[in-house]
Short mmCIF file of C-alpha atoms and ligand atoms in Angstrom, two decimals:
data_model
loop_
_atom_site.label_atom_id
_atom_site.label_comp_id
_atom_site.label_asym_id
_atom_site.label_seq_id
_atom_site.Cartn_x
_atom_site.Cartn_y
_atom_site.Cartn_z
CA MET A 1041 -22.81 2.55 8.16
CA GLU A 1042 -21.85 -0.14 5.52
CA LYS A 1043 -20.99 -3.60 6.39
CA LEU A 1044 -20.26 -6.84 4.31
CA VAL A 1045 -22.02 -9.30 4.42
CA ILE A 1046 -20.27 -13.47 3.53
CA LYS A 1047 -21.43 -16.50 3.67
CA GLY A 1048 -18.40 -18.86 3.67
CA GLY A 1049 -18.37 -22.38 2.05
CA THR A 1050 -16.99 -20.84 -1.05
CA LYS A 1051 -13.43 -22.23 -3.20
CA LEU A 1052 -12.43 -19.67 -4.80
CA ASN A 1053 -12.21 -20.32 -8.50
CA GLY A 1054 -11.69 -18.51 -11.61
CA GLU A 1055 -9.18 -14.99 -12.56
CA VAL A 1056 -8.73 -11.80 -11.19
CA THR A 1057 -7.51 -8.11 -12.41
CA ILE A 1058 -4.37 -7.34 -10.20
CA SER A 1059 -4.82 -3.13 -9.92
CA GLY A 1060 -2.58 -0.68 -9.77
CA ALA A 1061 -0.41 -0.44 -6.51
CA LYS A 1062 -1.85 1.84 -4.37
CA ASN A 1063 1.41 2.35 -2.58
CA ALA A 1064 2.43 3.93 -5.47
CA ALA A 1065 -0.19 5.61 -7.20
CA VAL A 1066 -0.17 7.79 -3.35
CA ALA A 1067 3.62 8.46 -4.18
CA ILE A 1068 3.38 9.48 -7.86
CA LEU A 1069 0.00 12.03 -7.76
CA PRO A 1070 1.45 14.67 -5.29
CA ALA A 1071 4.53 14.00 -7.15
CA THR A 1072 3.04 15.14 -10.39
CA LEU A 1073 2.83 18.75 -8.60
CA LEU A 1074 6.82 19.25 -9.22
CA ILE A 1075 5.14 19.29 -13.27
CA LYS A 1076 4.82 23.15 -14.12
CA GLY A 1077 2.54 21.07 -16.94
CA THR A 1078 -0.03 17.98 -18.04
CA CYS A 1079 1.18 14.83 -17.24
CA LYS A 1080 -1.86 11.43 -18.19
CA ILE A 1081 -2.37 8.78 -15.36
CA ASN A 1082 -2.95 4.87 -15.80
CA ASN A 1083 -3.68 2.05 -14.19
CA LEU A 1084 -4.53 4.56 -11.47
CA PRO A 1085 -6.71 2.29 -8.95
CA ASN A 1086 -10.38 3.89 -8.43
CA ILE A 1087 -10.53 3.76 -3.88
CA SER A 1088 -11.02 5.97 -1.69
CA ASP A 1089 -6.86 7.85 -1.22
CA VAL A 1090 -7.08 8.60 -4.62
CA LYS A 1091 -9.54 10.28 -5.07
CA ILE A 1092 -8.24 12.18 -1.62
CA ILE A 1093 -5.90 12.76 -3.12
CA CYS A 1094 -6.92 13.73 -5.83
CA ASN A 1095 -9.84 17.04 -3.90
CA ILE A 1096 -6.46 17.79 -1.81
CA LEU A 1097 -3.72 18.42 -5.12
CA LYS A 1098 -7.22 20.21 -6.50
CA GLU A 1099 -7.23 22.62 -3.99
CA LEU A 1100 -3.90 23.56 -4.37
CA GLY A 1101 -4.30 24.60 -7.39
CA ALA A 1102 -4.50 21.06 -10.74
CA LYS A 1103 -6.77 20.48 -12.08
CA ILE A 1104 -7.69 16.74 -12.08
CA THR A 1105 -9.84 15.20 -15.36
CA TRP A 1106 -11.13 11.50 -15.00
CA THR A 1107 -10.50 10.52 -18.33
CA LYS A 1108 -11.99 6.75 -17.90
CA PRO A 1109 -11.79 5.10 -15.03
CA ASN A 1110 -8.95 4.59 -13.92
CA GLU A 1111 -6.99 7.23 -16.13
CA ILE A 1112 -6.49 10.84 -15.07
CA ILE A 1113 -4.99 13.44 -16.37
CA ILE A 1114 -3.16 16.52 -14.06
CA ASP A 1115 -3.25 20.05 -15.12
CA THR A 1116 -0.24 21.29 -12.63
CA ARG A 1117 0.16 25.09 -14.24
CA GLU A 1118 -1.27 27.01 -11.46
CA ILE A 1119 -0.63 25.83 -8.53
CA ASN A 1120 -0.42 28.57 -5.98
CA CYS A 1121 -1.86 27.02 -2.68
CA THR A 1122 0.86 25.93 -0.54
CA LYS A 1123 -1.29 24.70 2.88
CA ALA A 1124 -2.87 21.48 2.31
CA PRO A 1125 -6.43 21.51 4.58
CA ILE A 1126 -6.36 19.87 7.82
CA ASP A 1127 -9.05 18.34 7.36
CA MET A 1128 -8.15 16.10 4.30
CA THR A 1129 -4.17 15.35 5.20
CA SER A 1130 -4.20 14.22 8.47
CA LYS A 1131 -6.64 11.55 7.06
CA PHE A 1132 -4.16 9.28 5.57
CA ARG A 1133 -1.30 8.19 5.72
CA ALA A 1134 0.84 9.26 2.68
CA SER A 1135 -0.47 13.04 2.71
CA TYR A 1136 3.03 13.90 3.81
CA TYR A 1137 4.03 12.85 0.00
CA LEU A 1138 3.15 16.64 -0.57
CA ILE A 1139 6.05 17.85 1.43
CA GLY A 1140 8.48 16.42 -0.08
CA SER A 1141 6.83 17.72 -3.76
CA MET A 1142 5.50 21.00 -2.81
CA LEU A 1143 9.40 21.73 -1.23
CA GLY A 1144 10.93 20.84 -4.81
CA ARG A 1145 7.86 22.68 -6.32
CA CYS A 1146 7.43 26.35 -4.49
CA GLY A 1147 9.49 25.73 -1.20
CA SER A 1148 6.78 25.77 1.09
CA ILE A 1149 3.67 23.25 2.48
CA GLU A 1150 1.69 23.10 5.57
CA VAL A 1151 0.11 19.29 5.81
CA GLY A 1152 -2.08 18.60 9.15
CA LEU A 1153 0.27 15.65 11.21
CA PRO A 1154 0.18 11.90 8.62
CA GLY A 1155 -3.34 9.78 9.69
CA GLY A 1156 -3.85 6.43 7.49
CA CYS A 1157 -3.46 2.74 9.85
CA ASN A 1158 -3.43 2.44 13.43
CA LEU A 1159 0.15 -0.53 13.57
CA GLY A 1160 1.63 1.18 16.64
CA ALA A 1161 3.74 4.26 16.48
CA ARG A 1162 4.65 5.74 13.30
CA PRO A 1163 7.13 8.53 13.30
CA ILE A 1164 7.97 10.68 10.42
CA ASP A 1165 12.15 11.77 12.09
CA GLN A 1166 13.58 9.92 8.90
CA HIS A 1167 11.78 11.58 6.20
CA ILE A 1168 12.03 15.37 8.57
CA LYS A 1169 15.52 14.21 8.68
CA GLY A 1170 16.26 14.10 4.40
CA PHE A 1171 14.66 17.50 4.44
CA GLU A 1172 16.37 19.25 6.92
CA ALA A 1173 19.41 17.49 5.58
CA LEU A 1174 18.68 18.92 1.79
CA GLY A 1175 18.46 22.47 3.85
CA ALA A 1176 14.52 23.16 4.57
CA LYS A 1177 13.45 24.02 7.86
CA VAL A 1178 10.79 21.66 10.11
CA THR A 1179 8.32 23.08 12.48
CA VAL A 1180 5.89 19.91 14.08
CA GLY A 1181 3.40 21.31 16.48
CA GLN A 1182 -0.21 21.89 16.20
CA GLY A 1183 -1.47 18.74 14.15
CA LYS A 1184 0.25 20.24 11.37
CA ILE A 1185 4.33 20.30 9.54
CA SER A 1186 5.19 22.91 7.56
CA ALA A 1187 8.39 22.52 5.34
CA LYS A 1188 10.28 25.89 4.28
CA SER A 1189 13.27 26.56 2.48
CA SER A 1190 14.58 28.83 -0.31
CA LYS A 1191 16.91 26.79 -2.01
CA LEU A 1192 17.52 23.08 -1.71
CA ILE A 1193 21.18 21.08 -2.13
CA GLY A 1194 21.60 17.85 -2.71
CA THR A 1195 23.06 15.65 -0.48
CA SER A 1196 24.18 12.48 1.08
CA ILE A 1197 21.77 11.71 3.64
CA TYR A 1198 22.26 7.64 5.92
CA MET A 1199 18.64 6.75 6.07
CA ASP A 1200 18.83 4.94 10.39
CA VAL A 1201 15.71 2.62 9.72
CA VAL A 1202 14.89 1.78 6.43
CA SER A 1203 11.29 3.67 5.24
CA VAL A 1204 9.14 3.27 2.37
CA GLY A 1205 7.30 6.84 3.33
CA ALA A 1206 11.26 8.58 4.22
CA THR A 1207 12.97 6.89 1.09
CA ILE A 1208 9.92 7.97 -1.33
CA ASN A 1209 10.50 11.22 -0.01
CA VAL A 1210 12.96 12.29 -0.04
CA MET A 1211 13.67 11.59 -3.31
CA LEU A 1212 10.55 13.33 -3.76
CA ALA A 1213 12.25 17.07 -2.64
CA SER A 1214 15.68 16.32 -4.48
CA VAL A 1215 13.87 15.82 -8.11
CA LEU A 1216 14.67 19.48 -8.53
CA ALA A 1217 17.21 20.59 -5.81
CA GLU A 1218 20.46 21.89 -7.03
CA GLY A 1219 23.61 19.60 -7.54
CA THR A 1220 23.29 15.33 -6.32
CA THR A 1221 21.41 13.91 -3.53
CA THR A 1222 22.84 10.67 -1.88
CA ILE A 1223 20.68 8.31 -0.23
CA ASP A 1224 21.96 5.85 1.75
CA ASN A 1225 19.60 2.32 3.30
CA ALA A 1226 16.98 2.68 0.73
CA ALA A 1227 13.70 0.77 0.97
CA LYS A 1228 13.56 -0.94 -2.65
CA GLU A 1229 9.80 -1.72 -2.97
CA PRO A 1230 8.17 -2.32 -6.00
CA HIS A 1231 6.94 1.39 -5.72
CA ILE A 1232 10.05 2.91 -5.07
CA VAL A 1233 11.11 1.96 -8.31
CA ASP A 1234 7.66 3.02 -9.55
CA VAL A 1235 7.87 6.13 -9.03
CA ALA A 1236 11.53 6.64 -9.89
CA ASN A 1237 10.26 5.09 -12.62
CA PHE A 1238 7.02 7.66 -13.08
CA LEU A 1239 9.83 10.72 -12.82
CA ASN A 1240 12.76 9.69 -14.98
CA THR A 1241 9.96 10.21 -17.70
CA MET A 1242 9.15 12.69 -16.92
CA GLY A 1243 12.39 14.31 -16.96
CA ALA A 1244 13.92 13.61 -13.61
CA ASP A 1245 17.54 11.48 -13.53
CA ILE A 1246 17.49 8.88 -10.51
CA ARG A 1247 19.43 6.19 -10.33
CA GLY A 1248 19.49 3.60 -8.39
CA ALA A 1249 16.10 2.33 -7.16
CA GLY A 1250 15.52 -1.24 -6.06
CA THR A 1251 18.71 -1.34 -4.82
CA ASP A 1252 19.62 0.49 -1.30
CA VAL A 1253 22.15 3.92 -2.69
CA ILE A 1254 19.69 5.35 -4.85
CA LYS A 1255 21.80 8.49 -6.00
CA ILE A 1256 19.05 11.67 -7.37
CA ASN A 1257 20.44 14.39 -10.08
CA GLY A 1258 19.13 17.31 -9.35
CA VAL A 1259 17.58 18.57 -12.48
CA LYS A 1260 16.88 22.00 -13.57
CA GLU A 1261 12.46 20.86 -14.48
CA LEU A 1262 10.29 18.26 -15.91
CA LYS A 1263 8.96 18.16 -19.14
CA SER A 1264 5.13 18.20 -19.34
CA GLU A 1265 2.59 16.01 -21.09
CA GLY A 1266 4.74 12.37 -20.69
CA THR A 1267 1.85 9.09 -20.14
CA TYR A 1268 2.56 6.72 -16.95
CA SER A 1269 0.62 3.89 -16.02
CA VAL A 1270 1.46 2.89 -12.45
CA VAL A 1271 2.45 -0.99 -11.70
CA PRO A 1272 0.17 -3.76 -10.17
CA ASP A 1273 -0.19 -3.89 -7.09
CA GLN A 1274 1.96 -6.64 -5.48
CA ILE A 1275 -0.52 -6.70 -2.00
CA GLU A 1276 -3.33 -6.85 -4.02
CA ALA A 1277 -1.92 -10.08 -5.67
CA GLY A 1278 -0.97 -11.24 -2.42
CA THR A 1279 -4.19 -10.63 -1.75
CA PHE A 1280 -5.90 -12.92 -3.91
CA MET A 1281 -2.01 -15.87 -3.65
CA LEU A 1282 -3.19 -16.20 -0.40
CA ALA A 1283 -7.50 -16.33 -1.04
CA ALA A 1284 -6.87 -19.24 -2.82
CA ILE A 1285 -4.47 -21.10 -0.69
CA ALA A 1286 -7.11 -20.43 2.25
CA SER A 1287 -10.48 -21.32 0.13
CA LYS A 1288 -8.49 -24.15 -1.02
CA GLY A 1289 -9.15 -23.18 -5.20
CA ASN A 1290 -7.44 -22.25 -8.05
CA ILE A 1291 -7.06 -18.51 -8.84
CA LEU A 1292 -5.74 -16.96 -12.02
CA ILE A 1293 -4.51 -13.47 -10.82
CA LYS A 1294 -3.45 -11.34 -14.17
CA ASN A 1295 -1.84 -8.61 -14.84
CA CYS A 1296 0.55 -8.83 -12.03
CA ILE A 1297 4.79 -8.55 -11.74
CA PRO A 1298 4.83 -12.49 -10.40
CA GLU A 1299 8.78 -11.65 -9.66
CA HIS A 1300 7.48 -9.05 -7.16
CA LEU A 1301 4.91 -11.90 -5.44
CA ASP A 1302 8.51 -14.21 -4.65
CA CYS A 1303 8.79 -14.07 -0.98
CA ILE A 1304 4.57 -14.30 -1.41
CA THR A 1305 5.51 -17.55 -3.82
CA ALA A 1306 7.99 -19.66 -1.66
CA LYS A 1307 5.88 -19.40 1.40
CA ILE A 1308 2.70 -21.02 -1.00
CA LEU A 1309 5.50 -23.59 -1.82
CA GLU A 1310 6.53 -24.01 1.83
CA ILE A 1311 3.21 -24.58 3.03
CA GLY A 1312 2.07 -27.16 0.34
CA GLY A 1313 0.36 -24.80 -2.72
CA ASN A 1314 0.80 -24.84 -6.21
CA VAL A 1315 2.36 -21.60 -7.66
CA GLU A 1316 2.31 -21.38 -11.47
CA ILE A 1317 3.29 -18.09 -13.26
CA TYR A 1318 2.52 -17.66 -17.62
CA GLY A 1319 4.50 -14.15 -18.45
CA ASP A 1320 2.91 -10.84 -16.17
CA SER A 1321 -0.04 -13.92 -14.81
CA ILE A 1322 0.23 -16.55 -11.84
CA ARG A 1323 -1.86 -19.18 -11.41
CA VAL A 1324 -2.26 -20.07 -7.11
CA SER A 1325 -4.32 -23.37 -6.23
CA ASN A 1326 -4.02 -25.46 -3.40
CA ASN A 1327 -6.77 -29.08 -2.77
CA LYS A 1328 -5.38 -29.68 1.08
CA ARG A 1329 -4.99 -28.38 4.61
CA PRO A 1330 -2.14 -25.50 4.92
CA SER A 1331 1.42 -27.26 6.71
CA LYS A 1332 2.20 -24.46 9.25
CA VAL A 1333 5.34 -22.32 8.40
CA SER A 1334 6.95 -19.67 10.83
CA VAL A 1335 6.80 -15.81 8.77
CA LYS A 1336 9.00 -12.85 9.15
CA THR A 1337 8.00 -9.63 7.85
CA LEU A 1338 10.84 -7.73 6.82
CA PRO A 1339 11.30 -4.17 3.92
CA TYR A 1340 11.92 -6.63 0.34
CA PRO A 1341 12.38 -8.17 -0.86
CA GLY A 1342 11.47 -9.58 2.74
CA PHE A 1343 8.23 -11.14 3.66
CA PRO A 1344 5.64 -7.83 3.16
CA THR A 1345 3.36 -6.94 6.73
CA ASP A 1346 1.22 -5.78 4.28
CA VAL A 1347 0.14 -9.86 3.64
CA GLN A 1348 1.22 -10.35 7.03
CA PRO A 1349 -3.04 -10.51 8.08
CA GLN A 1350 -3.79 -12.28 5.16
CA MET A 1351 -1.21 -14.97 5.53
CA GLY A 1352 -2.73 -14.60 9.55
CA VAL A 1353 -5.66 -16.27 7.47
CA VAL A 1354 -4.16 -18.94 6.07
CA LEU A 1355 -2.31 -20.24 9.85
CA SER A 1356 -4.87 -19.95 11.53
CA ILE A 1357 -6.74 -23.68 10.10
CA ALA A 1358 -3.41 -25.01 9.14
CA ASN A 1359 -1.99 -28.14 10.03
CA GLY A 1360 0.29 -27.51 12.89
CA THR A 1361 1.07 -24.74 14.67
CA SER A 1362 2.40 -21.64 13.51
CA ILE A 1363 4.43 -18.35 14.17
CA ILE A 1364 4.58 -14.72 12.92
CA ASN A 1365 7.49 -12.33 13.52
CA GLU A 1366 5.72 -8.67 12.41
CA SER A 1367 8.96 -6.88 12.04
CA ILE A 1368 8.23 -3.69 11.29
CA TRP A 1369 4.83 -2.79 12.93
CA ASP A 1370 4.12 -3.07 16.64
CA SER A 1371 0.61 -3.08 16.74
CA ARG A 1372 0.05 -4.84 12.85
CA PHE A 1373 -2.17 -8.26 15.17
CA GLN A 1374 -4.84 -6.62 15.56
CA TYR A 1375 -6.79 -9.18 13.52
CA THR A 1376 -5.83 -11.86 15.34
CA ALA A 1377 -8.92 -11.16 18.20
CA GLU A 1378 -11.10 -10.62 15.51
CA LEU A 1379 -9.80 -14.02 13.68
CA ASN A 1380 -10.22 -16.02 17.51
CA LYS A 1381 -14.11 -14.70 17.35
CA MET A 1382 -14.63 -16.75 14.18
CA GLY A 1383 -12.97 -19.58 16.17
CA ALA A 1384 -9.59 -18.68 15.61
CA GLN A 1385 -6.54 -20.18 18.32
CA ILE A 1386 -3.60 -17.37 18.49
CA THR A 1387 -2.06 -15.96 20.69
CA ALA A 1388 -0.84 -12.52 20.17
CA GLN A 1389 1.88 -10.31 22.49
CA GLY A 1390 3.88 -7.97 20.92
CA LYS A 1391 5.86 -8.04 17.70
CA THR A 1392 4.72 -12.01 17.34
CA ALA A 1393 1.74 -13.91 17.64
CA ILE A 1394 1.71 -18.33 18.09
CA PHE A 1395 -0.77 -20.18 14.90
CA GLU A 1396 -2.64 -22.99 16.78
CA GLY A 1397 -4.62 -23.94 12.93
CA VAL A 1398 -8.10 -25.28 13.91
CA ASP A 1399 -9.60 -27.57 11.78
CA LYS A 1400 -11.92 -24.49 10.60
CA LEU A 1401 -13.85 -20.42 11.21
CA CYS A 1402 -17.23 -20.28 12.02
CA GLY A 1403 -19.00 -16.90 10.35
CA ALA A 1404 -18.91 -13.94 13.00
CA PRO A 1405 -19.86 -9.85 13.48
CA VAL A 1406 -15.75 -9.23 13.30
CA TYR A 1407 -14.45 -5.20 12.91
CA ALA A 1408 -11.71 -4.53 10.49
CA SER A 1409 -9.02 -2.59 12.20
CA ASP A 1410 -7.39 -1.32 8.98
CA LEU A 1411 -6.89 -1.91 5.63
CA ARG A 1412 -5.04 -5.67 5.34
CA ALA A 1413 -6.79 -6.31 8.65
CA GLY A 1414 -9.98 -6.07 7.28
CA ALA A 1415 -8.66 -7.43 3.70
CA ALA A 1416 -8.04 -11.34 5.51
CA LEU A 1417 -11.02 -10.75 7.12
CA ILE A 1418 -12.71 -11.54 3.90
CA ILE A 1419 -10.90 -14.40 2.77
CA ALA A 1420 -11.61 -15.72 6.52
CA GLY A 1421 -15.23 -14.80 5.75
CA ILE A 1422 -15.39 -16.89 2.91
CA ILE A 1423 -13.57 -19.82 4.10
CA ALA A 1424 -15.85 -19.96 7.76
CA ASP A 1425 -18.87 -22.09 7.85
CA GLY A 1426 -22.03 -19.80 8.43
CA THR A 1427 -22.46 -15.88 7.01
CA THR A 1428 -19.70 -13.31 8.45
CA GLU A 1429 -20.15 -9.25 8.46
CA ILE A 1430 -17.80 -7.08 8.59
CA TYR A 1431 -17.72 -3.74 9.70
CA ASN A 1432 -15.35 -0.54 9.36
CA ILE A 1433 -15.01 -0.99 5.88
CA ASP A 1434 -13.87 1.65 4.80
CA HIS A 1435 -11.06 0.54 5.96
CA ILE A 1436 -10.69 -1.65 3.35
CA ASP A 1437 -11.91 0.87 0.38
CA ARG A 1438 -9.15 2.95 1.19
CA GLY A 1439 -7.04 0.50 -0.66
CA TYR A 1440 -9.21 -2.28 -2.40
CA GLU A 1441 -10.57 -1.34 -5.73
CA ASN A 1442 -14.49 -3.16 -6.09
CA ILE A 1443 -12.44 -6.03 -3.25
CA GLU A 1444 -15.95 -7.87 -3.39
CA GLU A 1445 -17.09 -7.48 -6.76
CA LYS A 1446 -13.20 -9.38 -7.60
CA PHE A 1447 -14.21 -11.50 -5.09
CA LYS A 1448 -17.81 -11.84 -5.96
CA LYS A 1449 -16.56 -13.22 -9.92
CA LEU A 1450 -14.62 -15.59 -7.83
CA GLY A 1451 -17.59 -17.46 -6.82
CA ALA A 1452 -17.86 -15.88 -3.24
CA ASN A 1453 -21.02 -14.88 -1.70
CA ILE A 1454 -19.97 -11.30 -0.52
CA GLN A 1455 -22.82 -8.51 -0.06
CA ARG A 1456 -22.62 -4.65 0.10
CA ILE A 1457 -25.14 -3.37 2.62
CA ASN A 1458 -26.25 -0.24 3.93
CA GLU A 1459 -27.23 -0.27 7.28
C1 UD1 B 1111 4.97 2.10 3.93
C2 UD1 B 1111 3.31 1.95 3.27
C3 UD1 B 1111 2.43 0.65 3.93
C4 UD1 B 1111 3.61 -0.41 4.72
C5 UD1 B 1111 5.32 0.44 5.14
C6 UD1 B 1111 6.18 -1.16 5.19
C7 UD1 B 1111 3.03 3.81 2.58
C8 UD1 B 1111 1.27 4.40 2.03
N1 UD1 B 1111 2.43 2.98 3.19
O1 UD1 B 1111 4.05 2.49 5.30
O2 UD1 B 1111 1.37 0.17 3.54
O3 UD1 B 1111 3.25 -1.29 5.47
O4 UD1 B 1111 5.33 1.09 4.54
O5 UD1 B 1111 5.80 -1.56 3.90
O6 UD1 B 1111 3.02 3.26 1.39
N2 UD1 B 1111 10.19 4.47 10.85
C9 UD1 B 1111 10.38 5.70 11.73
N3 UD1 B 1111 11.49 6.79 11.21
C10 UD1 B 1111 10.44 7.75 9.75
C11 UD1 B 1111 9.83 5.72 9.04
C12 UD1 B 1111 9.90 5.30 8.78
O7 UD1 B 1111 11.92 4.81 12.96
O8 UD1 B 1111 11.09 8.75 9.65
C13 UD1 B 1111 9.75 2.45 10.73
C14 UD1 B 1111 8.30 2.83 10.60
O9 UD1 B 1111 7.92 2.99 12.60
C15 UD1 B 1111 8.12 1.02 10.90
C16 UD1 B 1111 9.47 0.88 9.38
O10 UD1 B 1111 10.12 2.47 9.86
O11 UD1 B 1111 9.13 0.02 11.52
C17 UD1 B 1111 8.63 1.00 8.03
O12 UD1 B 1111 8.09 1.82 7.38
P1 UD1 B 1111 8.35 2.84 6.51
O13 UD1 B 1111 8.75 1.85 6.03
O14 UD1 B 1111 8.40 3.85 6.75
O15 UD1 B 1111 6.66 2.86 6.83
P2 UD1 B 1111 5.57 3.40 5.13
O16 UD1 B 1111 6.37 4.66 4.58
O17 UD1 B 1111 4.57 4.48 6.77
#
């Protein structure tokens, strides 16, 4: 079992380069199934979720060659299997993108019920509603989902909730459908735009991604031999921005898209931190105790739920009492119990947590309950007095590339230890 051991009390200083976005990559890779040919994808984050999807794509018949550490060539000419291995697909959430892609490609797919971070109930009713509206028959039972269709026909679909996954999945299923599909009340996250850009680069006709109405005009086929670069990770950039604030440090965050970070920047300025933008880099610095703020998580362009735990660390040491209202997930405050072991004073009930800011955190053994909780605990360990040991770090490896190396370069004393 691996753990991270952090000797705390460091002000983070220096430069960090942001990797490609996990949540875009885990959708773009299944989207390659819609191409009967090859494509090159670069700026691909080298994380365990990406490796699992590549292995699943291989099981379905794709040929994958890693040409560089962050670049692959995928050949999807010979997809010959419509049953994705249950054990592999039920390990992570984004396996549901295989449904939209394979419905489009083969008209049939069976996958395990999606796993991923335990953030409370994670229904997929809106995905199923979309597939059924397009003409697919979907069956859920015995831990798996099967979807079949002889022909998908474009239609109008209204999403009852703003869902990243359902928006992308319906977009995937519609690309090769007959006629036009309209998604109303679509999610607008940067990775939705990125998946649409990828598909359009390969010959799809998708308009309006990034707004709440997306129109997909079905095309007969996608073209082969395209190259695409995955968008920088908004959440990873947000993690380092808040690490700079919490540690009273100064970090130049390179390869990011500052507009995607506006909602985080706004809160950092409210807290009393500094943000300077230079093209595709952003410098975040702070030299005083953060001020209290209220935060409510919302779909993009609101404050991202995936940066909520990292913000929670900042508020645990802020001057005064702060409140976070989590509006997306039922169970996203599990990390607060771990921060309390480190001396924080946080009361979480339902979707609200109250942070009574303390002067400092103290190192302790803690457990990462999910991916972003794990990132938050790393920041907590870096600013705490003494030594913090973080367990369950496979969650962190699912979504952050070389995380301890990146923090080490910024001055953190962090080691990965195999017990
Ligand atoms: C994606 C992200 C996840 C992020 C989340 C919200 C990926 C792989 N994961 O997850 O990191 O936290 O967006 O930004 O991109 N809902 C339904 N029915 C559905 C689908 C969703 O009721 O069919 C609800 C969910 O319970 C949740 C809300 O809609 O309350 C948003 O979920 P959604 O945007 O779908 O999240 P994911 O795509 O699973």
